[in-house]
Short mmCIF file of C-alpha atoms and ligand atoms in Angstrom, two decimals:
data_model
loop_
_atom_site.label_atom_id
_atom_site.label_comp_id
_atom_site.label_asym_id
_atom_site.label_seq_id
_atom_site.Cartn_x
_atom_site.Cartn_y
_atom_site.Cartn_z
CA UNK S 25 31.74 -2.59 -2.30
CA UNK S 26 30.65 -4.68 0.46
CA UNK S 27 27.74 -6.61 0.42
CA UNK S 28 25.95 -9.38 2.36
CA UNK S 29 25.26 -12.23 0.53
CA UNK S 30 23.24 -15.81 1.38
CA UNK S 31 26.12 -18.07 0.45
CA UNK S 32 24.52 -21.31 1.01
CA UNK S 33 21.68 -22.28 2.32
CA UNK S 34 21.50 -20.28 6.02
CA UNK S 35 24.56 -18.48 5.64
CA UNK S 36 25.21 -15.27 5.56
CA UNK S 37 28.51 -13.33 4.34
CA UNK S 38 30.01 -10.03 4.35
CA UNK S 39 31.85 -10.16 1.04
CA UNK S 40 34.02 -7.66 -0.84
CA UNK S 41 31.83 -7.53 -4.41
CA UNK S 42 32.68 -5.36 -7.45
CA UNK S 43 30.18 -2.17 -7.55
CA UNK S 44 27.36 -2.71 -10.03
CA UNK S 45 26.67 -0.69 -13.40
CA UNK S 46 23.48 0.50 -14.06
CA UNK S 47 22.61 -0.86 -17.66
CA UNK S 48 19.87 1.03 -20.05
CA UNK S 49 16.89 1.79 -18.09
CA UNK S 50 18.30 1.89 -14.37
CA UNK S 51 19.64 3.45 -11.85
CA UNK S 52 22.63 2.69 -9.62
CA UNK S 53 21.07 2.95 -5.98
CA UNK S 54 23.81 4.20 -2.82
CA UNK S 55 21.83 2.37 -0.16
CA UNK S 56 20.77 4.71 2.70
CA UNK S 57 19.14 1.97 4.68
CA UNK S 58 17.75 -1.56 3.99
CA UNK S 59 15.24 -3.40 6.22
CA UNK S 60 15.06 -6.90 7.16
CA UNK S 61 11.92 -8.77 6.57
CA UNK S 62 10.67 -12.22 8.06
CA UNK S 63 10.66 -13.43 4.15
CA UNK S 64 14.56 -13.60 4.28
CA UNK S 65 14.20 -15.54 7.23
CA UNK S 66 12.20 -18.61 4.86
CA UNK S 67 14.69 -17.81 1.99
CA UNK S 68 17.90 -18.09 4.22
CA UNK S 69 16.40 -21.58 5.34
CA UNK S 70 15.50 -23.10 2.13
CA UNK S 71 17.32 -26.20 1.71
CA UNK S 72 18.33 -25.25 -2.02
CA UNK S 73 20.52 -21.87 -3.12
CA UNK S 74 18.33 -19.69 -4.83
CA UNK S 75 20.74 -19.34 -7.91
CA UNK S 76 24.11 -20.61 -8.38
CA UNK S 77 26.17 -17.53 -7.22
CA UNK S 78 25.50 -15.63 -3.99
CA UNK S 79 22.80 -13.53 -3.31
CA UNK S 80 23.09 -10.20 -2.19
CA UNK S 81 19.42 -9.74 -0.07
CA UNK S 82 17.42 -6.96 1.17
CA UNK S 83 13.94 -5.87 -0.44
CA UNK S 84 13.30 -3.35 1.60
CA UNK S 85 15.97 -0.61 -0.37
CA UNK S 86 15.91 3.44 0.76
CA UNK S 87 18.52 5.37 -0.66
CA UNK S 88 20.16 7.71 -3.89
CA UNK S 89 20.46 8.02 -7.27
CA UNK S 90 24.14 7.77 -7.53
CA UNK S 91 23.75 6.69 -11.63
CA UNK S 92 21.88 6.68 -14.38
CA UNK S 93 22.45 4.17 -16.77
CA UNK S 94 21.65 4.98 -20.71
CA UNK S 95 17.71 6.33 -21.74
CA UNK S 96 16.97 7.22 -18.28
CA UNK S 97 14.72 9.75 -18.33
CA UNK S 98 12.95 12.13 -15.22
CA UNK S 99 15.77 11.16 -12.25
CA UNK S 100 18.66 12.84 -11.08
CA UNK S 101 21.52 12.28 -9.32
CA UNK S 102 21.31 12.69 -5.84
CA UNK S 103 17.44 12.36 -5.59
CA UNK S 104 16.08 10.34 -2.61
CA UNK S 105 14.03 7.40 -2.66
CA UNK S 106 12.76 3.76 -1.88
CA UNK S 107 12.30 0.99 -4.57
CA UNK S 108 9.32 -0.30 -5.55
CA UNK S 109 9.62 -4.31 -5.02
CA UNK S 110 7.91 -5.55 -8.42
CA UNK S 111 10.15 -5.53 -10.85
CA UNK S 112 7.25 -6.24 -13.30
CA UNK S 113 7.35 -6.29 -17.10
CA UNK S 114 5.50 -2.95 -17.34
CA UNK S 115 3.39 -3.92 -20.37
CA UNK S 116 0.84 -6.59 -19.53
CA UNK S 117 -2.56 -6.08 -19.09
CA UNK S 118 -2.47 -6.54 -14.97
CA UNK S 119 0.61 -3.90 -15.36
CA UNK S 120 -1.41 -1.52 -17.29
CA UNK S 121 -4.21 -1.90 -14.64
CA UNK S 122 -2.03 -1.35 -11.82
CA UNK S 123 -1.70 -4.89 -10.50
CA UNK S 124 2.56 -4.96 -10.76
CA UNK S 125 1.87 -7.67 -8.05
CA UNK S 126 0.53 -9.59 -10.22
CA UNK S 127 2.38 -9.14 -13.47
CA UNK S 128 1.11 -11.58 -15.91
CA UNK S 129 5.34 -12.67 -16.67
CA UNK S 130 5.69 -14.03 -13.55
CA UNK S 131 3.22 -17.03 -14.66
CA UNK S 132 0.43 -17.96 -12.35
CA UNK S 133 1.88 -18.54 -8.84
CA UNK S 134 5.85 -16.93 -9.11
CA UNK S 135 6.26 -13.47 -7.86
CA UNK S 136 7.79 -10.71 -10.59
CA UNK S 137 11.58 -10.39 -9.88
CA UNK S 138 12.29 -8.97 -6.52
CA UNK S 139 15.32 -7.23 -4.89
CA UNK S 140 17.03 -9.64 -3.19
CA UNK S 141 15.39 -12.82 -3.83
CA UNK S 142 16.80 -12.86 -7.61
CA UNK S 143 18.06 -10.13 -8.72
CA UNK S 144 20.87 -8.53 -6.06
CA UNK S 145 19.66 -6.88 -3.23
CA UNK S 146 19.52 -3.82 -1.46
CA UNK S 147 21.95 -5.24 1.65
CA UNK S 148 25.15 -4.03 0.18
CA UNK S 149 26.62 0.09 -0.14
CA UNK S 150 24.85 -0.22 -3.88
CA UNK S 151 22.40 -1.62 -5.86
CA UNK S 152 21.05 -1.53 -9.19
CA UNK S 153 17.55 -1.38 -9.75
CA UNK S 154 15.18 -0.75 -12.68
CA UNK S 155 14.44 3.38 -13.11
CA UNK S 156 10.68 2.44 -13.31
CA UNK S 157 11.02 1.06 -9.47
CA UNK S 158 12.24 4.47 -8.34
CA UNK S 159 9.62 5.67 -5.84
CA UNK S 160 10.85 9.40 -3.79
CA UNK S 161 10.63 10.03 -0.31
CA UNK S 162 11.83 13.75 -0.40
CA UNK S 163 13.93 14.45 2.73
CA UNK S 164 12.53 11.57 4.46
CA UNK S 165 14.65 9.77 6.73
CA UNK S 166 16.39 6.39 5.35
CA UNK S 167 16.08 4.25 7.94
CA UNK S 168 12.15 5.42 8.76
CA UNK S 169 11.70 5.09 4.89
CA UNK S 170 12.76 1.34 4.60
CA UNK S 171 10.16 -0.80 6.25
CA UNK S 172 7.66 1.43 4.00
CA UNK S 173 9.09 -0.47 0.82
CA UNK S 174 7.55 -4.11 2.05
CA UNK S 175 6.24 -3.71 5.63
CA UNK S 176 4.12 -1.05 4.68
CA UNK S 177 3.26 -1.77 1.06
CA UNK S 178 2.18 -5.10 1.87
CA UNK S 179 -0.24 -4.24 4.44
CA UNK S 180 -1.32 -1.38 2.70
CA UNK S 181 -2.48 -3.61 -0.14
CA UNK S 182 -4.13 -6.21 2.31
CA UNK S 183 -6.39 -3.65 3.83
CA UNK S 184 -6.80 -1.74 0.87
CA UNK S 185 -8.30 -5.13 -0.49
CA UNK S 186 -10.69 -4.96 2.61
CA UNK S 187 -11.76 -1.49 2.56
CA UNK S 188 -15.76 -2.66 2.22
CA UNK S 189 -15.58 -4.45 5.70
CA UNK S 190 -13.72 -1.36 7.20
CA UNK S 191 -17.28 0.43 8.03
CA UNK S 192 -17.88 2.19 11.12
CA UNK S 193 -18.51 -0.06 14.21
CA UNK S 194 -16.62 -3.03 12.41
CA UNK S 195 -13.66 -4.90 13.91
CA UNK S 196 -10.50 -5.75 12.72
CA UNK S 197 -7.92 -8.14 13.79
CA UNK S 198 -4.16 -8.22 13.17
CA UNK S 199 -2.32 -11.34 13.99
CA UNK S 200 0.95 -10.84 14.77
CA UNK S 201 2.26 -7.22 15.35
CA UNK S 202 5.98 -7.95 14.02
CA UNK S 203 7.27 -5.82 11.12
CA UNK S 204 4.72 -5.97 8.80
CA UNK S 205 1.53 -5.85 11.83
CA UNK S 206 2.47 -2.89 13.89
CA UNK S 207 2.61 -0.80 10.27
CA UNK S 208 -0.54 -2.13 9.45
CA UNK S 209 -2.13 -1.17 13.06
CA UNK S 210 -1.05 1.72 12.05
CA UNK S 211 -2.84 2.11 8.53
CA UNK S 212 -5.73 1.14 9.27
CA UNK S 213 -6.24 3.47 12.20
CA UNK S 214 -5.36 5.87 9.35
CA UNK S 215 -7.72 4.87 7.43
CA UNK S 216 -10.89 3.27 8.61
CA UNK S 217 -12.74 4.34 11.72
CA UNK S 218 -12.84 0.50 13.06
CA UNK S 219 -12.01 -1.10 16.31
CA UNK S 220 -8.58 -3.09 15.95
CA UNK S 221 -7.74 -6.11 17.99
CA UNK S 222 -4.03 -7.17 17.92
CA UNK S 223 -3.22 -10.85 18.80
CA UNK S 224 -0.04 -11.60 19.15
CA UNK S 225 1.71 -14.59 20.95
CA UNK S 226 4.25 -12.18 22.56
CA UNK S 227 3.18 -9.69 25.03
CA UNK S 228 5.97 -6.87 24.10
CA UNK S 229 4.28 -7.03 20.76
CA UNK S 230 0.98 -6.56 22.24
CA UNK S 231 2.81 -3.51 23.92
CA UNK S 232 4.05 -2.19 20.44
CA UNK S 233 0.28 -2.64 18.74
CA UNK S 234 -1.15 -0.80 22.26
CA UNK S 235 1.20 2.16 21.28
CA UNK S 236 0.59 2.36 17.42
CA UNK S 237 -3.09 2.56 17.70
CA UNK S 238 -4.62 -1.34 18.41
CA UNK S 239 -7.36 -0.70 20.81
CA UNK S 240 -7.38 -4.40 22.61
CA UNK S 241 -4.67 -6.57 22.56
CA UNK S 242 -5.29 -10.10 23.08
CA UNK S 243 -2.05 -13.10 23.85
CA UNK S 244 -2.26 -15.60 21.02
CA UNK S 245 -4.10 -19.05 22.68
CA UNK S 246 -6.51 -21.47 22.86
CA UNK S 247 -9.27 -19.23 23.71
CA UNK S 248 -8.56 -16.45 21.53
CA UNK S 249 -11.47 -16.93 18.69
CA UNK S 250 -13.53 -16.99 21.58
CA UNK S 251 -12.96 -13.71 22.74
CA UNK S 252 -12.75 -12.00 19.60
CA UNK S 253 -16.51 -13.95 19.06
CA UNK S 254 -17.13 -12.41 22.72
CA UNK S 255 -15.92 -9.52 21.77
CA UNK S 256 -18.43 -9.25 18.47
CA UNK S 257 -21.69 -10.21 19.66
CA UNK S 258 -20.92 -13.82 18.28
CA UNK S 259 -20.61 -12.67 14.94
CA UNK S 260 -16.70 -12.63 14.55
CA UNK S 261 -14.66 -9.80 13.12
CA UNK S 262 -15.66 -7.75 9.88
CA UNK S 263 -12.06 -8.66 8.83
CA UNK S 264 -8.99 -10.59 9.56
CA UNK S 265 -5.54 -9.82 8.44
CA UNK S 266 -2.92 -12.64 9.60
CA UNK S 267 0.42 -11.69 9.63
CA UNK S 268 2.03 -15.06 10.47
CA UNK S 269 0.09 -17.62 8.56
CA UNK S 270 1.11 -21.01 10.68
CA UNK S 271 -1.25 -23.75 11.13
CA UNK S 272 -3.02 -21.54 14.43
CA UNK S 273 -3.31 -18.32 13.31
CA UNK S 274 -4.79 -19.50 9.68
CA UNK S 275 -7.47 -21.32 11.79
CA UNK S 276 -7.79 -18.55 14.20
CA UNK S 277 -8.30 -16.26 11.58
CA UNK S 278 -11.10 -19.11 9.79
CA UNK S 279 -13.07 -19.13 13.36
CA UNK S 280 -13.23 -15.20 14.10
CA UNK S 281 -13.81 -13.56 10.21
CA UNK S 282 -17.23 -12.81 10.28
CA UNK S 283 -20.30 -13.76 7.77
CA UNK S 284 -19.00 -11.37 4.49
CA UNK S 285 -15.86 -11.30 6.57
CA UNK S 286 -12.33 -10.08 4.65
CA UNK S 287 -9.68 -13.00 6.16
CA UNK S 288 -6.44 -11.80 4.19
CA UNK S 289 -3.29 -14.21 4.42
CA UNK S 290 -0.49 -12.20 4.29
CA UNK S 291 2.31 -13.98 6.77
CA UNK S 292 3.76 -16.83 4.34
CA UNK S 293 4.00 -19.51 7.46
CA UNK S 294 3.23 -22.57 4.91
CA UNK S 295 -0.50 -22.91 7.47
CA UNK S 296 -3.34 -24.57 6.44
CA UNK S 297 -6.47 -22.74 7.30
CA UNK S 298 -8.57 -26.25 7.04
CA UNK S 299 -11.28 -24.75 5.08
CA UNK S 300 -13.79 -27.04 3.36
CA UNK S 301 -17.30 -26.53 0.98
CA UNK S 302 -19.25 -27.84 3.83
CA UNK S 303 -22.39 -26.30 5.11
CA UNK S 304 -20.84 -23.09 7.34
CA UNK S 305 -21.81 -25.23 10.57
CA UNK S 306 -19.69 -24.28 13.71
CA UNK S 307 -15.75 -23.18 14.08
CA UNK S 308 -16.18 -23.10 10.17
CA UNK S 309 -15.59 -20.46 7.44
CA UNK S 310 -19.00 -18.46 8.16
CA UNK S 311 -21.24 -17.49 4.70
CA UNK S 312 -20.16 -15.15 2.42
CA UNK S 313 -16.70 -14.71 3.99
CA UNK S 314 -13.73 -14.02 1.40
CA UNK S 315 -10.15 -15.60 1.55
CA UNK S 316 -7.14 -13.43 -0.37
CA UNK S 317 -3.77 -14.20 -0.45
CA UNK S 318 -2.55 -10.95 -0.64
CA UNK S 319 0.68 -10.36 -2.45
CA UNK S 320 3.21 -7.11 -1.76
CA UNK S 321 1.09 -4.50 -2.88
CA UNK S 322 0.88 -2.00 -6.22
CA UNK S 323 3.26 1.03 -7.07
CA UNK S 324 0.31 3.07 -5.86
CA UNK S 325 0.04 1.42 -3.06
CA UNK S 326 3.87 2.36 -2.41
CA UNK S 327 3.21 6.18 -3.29
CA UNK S 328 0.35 6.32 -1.02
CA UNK S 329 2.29 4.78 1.83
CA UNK S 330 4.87 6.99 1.28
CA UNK S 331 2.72 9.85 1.38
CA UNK S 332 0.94 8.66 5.26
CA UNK S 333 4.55 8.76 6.41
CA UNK S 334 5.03 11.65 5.34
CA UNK S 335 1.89 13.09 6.86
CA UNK S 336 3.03 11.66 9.87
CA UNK S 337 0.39 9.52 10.09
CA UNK S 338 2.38 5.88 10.12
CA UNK S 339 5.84 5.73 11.92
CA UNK S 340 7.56 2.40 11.36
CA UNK S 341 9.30 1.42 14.72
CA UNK S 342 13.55 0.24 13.72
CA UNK S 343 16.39 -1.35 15.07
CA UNK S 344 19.59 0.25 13.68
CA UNK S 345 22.20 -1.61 12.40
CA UNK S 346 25.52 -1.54 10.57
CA UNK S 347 25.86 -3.61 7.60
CA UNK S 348 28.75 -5.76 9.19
CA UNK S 349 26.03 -6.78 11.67
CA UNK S 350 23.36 -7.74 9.79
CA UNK S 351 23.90 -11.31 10.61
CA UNK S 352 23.54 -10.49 13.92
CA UNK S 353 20.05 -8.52 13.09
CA UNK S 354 18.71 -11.82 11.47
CA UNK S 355 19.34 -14.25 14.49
CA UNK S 356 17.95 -11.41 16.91
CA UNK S 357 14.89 -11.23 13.94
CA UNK S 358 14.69 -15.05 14.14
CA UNK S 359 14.82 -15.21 18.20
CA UNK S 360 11.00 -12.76 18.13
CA UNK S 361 13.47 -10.20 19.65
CA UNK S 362 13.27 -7.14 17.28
CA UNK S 363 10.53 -4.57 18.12
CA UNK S 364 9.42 -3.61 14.60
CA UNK S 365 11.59 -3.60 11.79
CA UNK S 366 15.02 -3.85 11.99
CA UNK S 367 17.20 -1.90 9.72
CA UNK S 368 20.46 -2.19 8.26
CA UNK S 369 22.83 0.84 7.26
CA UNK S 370 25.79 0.67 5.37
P1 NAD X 18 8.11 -10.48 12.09
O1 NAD X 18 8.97 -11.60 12.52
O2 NAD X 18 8.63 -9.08 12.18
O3 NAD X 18 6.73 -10.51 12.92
C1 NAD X 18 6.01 -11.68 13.18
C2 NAD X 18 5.11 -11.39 14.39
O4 NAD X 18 4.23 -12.50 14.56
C3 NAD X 18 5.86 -11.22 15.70
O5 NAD X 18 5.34 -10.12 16.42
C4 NAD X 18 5.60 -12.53 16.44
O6 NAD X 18 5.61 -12.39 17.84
C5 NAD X 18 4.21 -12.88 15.94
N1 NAD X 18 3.89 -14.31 15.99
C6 NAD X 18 4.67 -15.36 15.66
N2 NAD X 18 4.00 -16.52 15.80
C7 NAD X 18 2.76 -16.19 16.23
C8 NAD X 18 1.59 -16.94 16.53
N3 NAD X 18 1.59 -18.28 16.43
N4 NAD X 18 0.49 -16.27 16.92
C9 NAD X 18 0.47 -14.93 17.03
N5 NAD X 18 1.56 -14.17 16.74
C10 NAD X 18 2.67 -14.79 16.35
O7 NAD X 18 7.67 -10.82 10.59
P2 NAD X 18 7.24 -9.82 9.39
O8 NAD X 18 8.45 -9.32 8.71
O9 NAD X 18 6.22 -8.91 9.89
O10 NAD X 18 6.57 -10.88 8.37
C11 NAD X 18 5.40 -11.57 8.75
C12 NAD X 18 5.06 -12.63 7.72
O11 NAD X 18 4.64 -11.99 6.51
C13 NAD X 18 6.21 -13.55 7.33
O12 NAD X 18 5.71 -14.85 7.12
C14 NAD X 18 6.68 -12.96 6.02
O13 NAD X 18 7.34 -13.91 5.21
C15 NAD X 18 5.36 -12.54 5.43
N6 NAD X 18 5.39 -11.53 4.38
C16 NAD X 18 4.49 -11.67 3.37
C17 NAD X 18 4.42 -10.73 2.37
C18 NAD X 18 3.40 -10.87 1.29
O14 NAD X 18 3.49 -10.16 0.28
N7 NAD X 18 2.41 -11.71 1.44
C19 NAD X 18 5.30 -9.64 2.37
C20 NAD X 18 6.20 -9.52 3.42
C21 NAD X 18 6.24 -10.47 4.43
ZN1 ZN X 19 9.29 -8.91 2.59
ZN1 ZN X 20 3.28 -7.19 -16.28
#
């Protein structure tokens, strides 16, 4: 089968691989559609391979059961779905809670085992992936279904997290309306009644948060914790959900979250958010305001997703491409030029 692989550090190959076999307890996966998330973009530039032979990647996996490897019970062949990132041992006590995220055998600051930045991805005509990950779609479209599998988990799970500061007449913000943002403009118009500002530092993003729901839209600057503060009667927003994470938007998001504010980190852009135990004086981290580093999201949190799309109430925006191109999809990804999520098909 064909498959694109991270050969060394930033590069990317189209390589001739031999079809995977699903072992006890999975599934063999024919890849519908696999989306591209800003996370490949750090893992394509770190300056070390991520294991010794190439990695096929893509986390974001929609497709069919094509196999069922031995003692799988409850799937079929043929039955539709998307895979649940967390590849989590099942069995500890944050498993049996429901926090996969946080699986207690991925140690205190790893991530359980994830398509595509381990294990083989979902960027290749198959896959195989643990039966337990199997999440279905029904006749839901591949290439709408992707993003759902990170884009919308992910925020799904941030705002979940926030769901006390989502109260009538409360604001949100959403920094950056890429991939993961414009989903999450989307959710929580689904399911809070708040006001939601978009920054973003491109104005055809602002565009794309304007048409899934953001009711202001402010360009990413100097004076933008100033506005939103404008905007709030001086208080600052009720919560902040930053999907970029560089040094600006962590201390944006530190000088708008309101007192009790929800500021969720959620873009992985290695910024400090300068944050110290003094007295909450000025531009500073305001009293009683939380900080979460929100990880992917729970198998719920998947299901639930799954079921807004369905509903019709969240649409993730794609960019189509083949498989052979995907290389192309990441520099276009990398260049801010991709409106939503873009998508590769095999
Ligand atoms: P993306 O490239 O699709 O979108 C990023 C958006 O941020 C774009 O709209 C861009 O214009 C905007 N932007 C960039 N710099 C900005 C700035 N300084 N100020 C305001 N806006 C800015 O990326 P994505 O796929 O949505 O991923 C976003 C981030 O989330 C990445 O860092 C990714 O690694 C991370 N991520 C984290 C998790 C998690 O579990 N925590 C999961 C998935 C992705
Ligand atoms: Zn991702
Ligand atoms: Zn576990």
């Amino acid at each position: 089968m064909r498959a694109l692989q991270l050969t060394e550090p930033g590069r990317l190959e189209l390589r001739e691989v031999p079809t995977p076999e699903p072992g006890p307890g999975q599934l063999l996966i024919r890849v519908g559609a696999s989306g591209i998330c800003h996370s490949d973009l750090h893992v394509l530039h770190l300056p070390f391979k991520v294991r010794e032979e190439p990695l096929t990647l893509g986390h974001e996996i929609a497709g069919t059961v094509a196999a069922l490897g031995p003692h799988v019970e409850g799937r079929e062949i043929g039955d539709r779905g998307l895979i649940y990132l967390c590849w989590s041992c099942g069995i500890c006590p944050e498993c049996a809670s429901g926090n996969e995220n946080v699986c207690r055998a991925a140690g205190r600051t790893a991530m359980p085992p994830c398509p595509g930045l381990g294990p083989d991805g979902g960027m290749a005509e198959y896959v195989v992936v643990p039966a337990t990950s199997f999440v279905p779609i029904g006749d839901m479209d591949f290439v709408a279904a992707a993003p759902l599998a990170d884009a919308a988990l992910t925020s799904y799970h941030a705002i979940r997290g926030a769901r006390d500061q989502l109260r009538p007449g409360a604001t949100a913000v959403v920094i950056g309306a890429g991939g993961l943002g414009h989903v999450g403009i989307q959710i929580l118009r689904a399911l809070s009644p708040v006001r939601v500002v978009a920054v973003d530092s491109d104005p055809g993003k602002l565009e794309l948060a304007a048409e899934c729901g953001a009711h202001e839209g402010l360009p990413a600057g100097d004076d933008t914790a100033a506005r939103i503060l404008e905007m709030t009667g001086g208080r600052g927003a009720e919560a902040v959900f930053d999907f970029v994470g560089v040094d600006a938007t962590a201390r944006l998001s530190v000088e708008c979250v309101g007192p009790n504010g929800a500021y969720r980190m959620i873009g992985l852009g290695d910024g400090d958010p300068g944050i110290t135990a003094g007295p909450a004086g000025g531009p500073g981290l305001p009293w009683g305001a939380t900080v979460r580093k929100s990880y992917g999201g729970t198998r719920r949190d998947l299901i639930d997703s799954v079921a807004l799309a369905r509903e019709g109430r969240i649409l993730a925006r794609t960019e189509q491409f083949a498989l052979a191109d995907g290389a192309r999809a990441y520099a276009l990804l990398e260049q801010g030029r991709i409106r939503g999520r873009a998508v590769l098909v095999p």
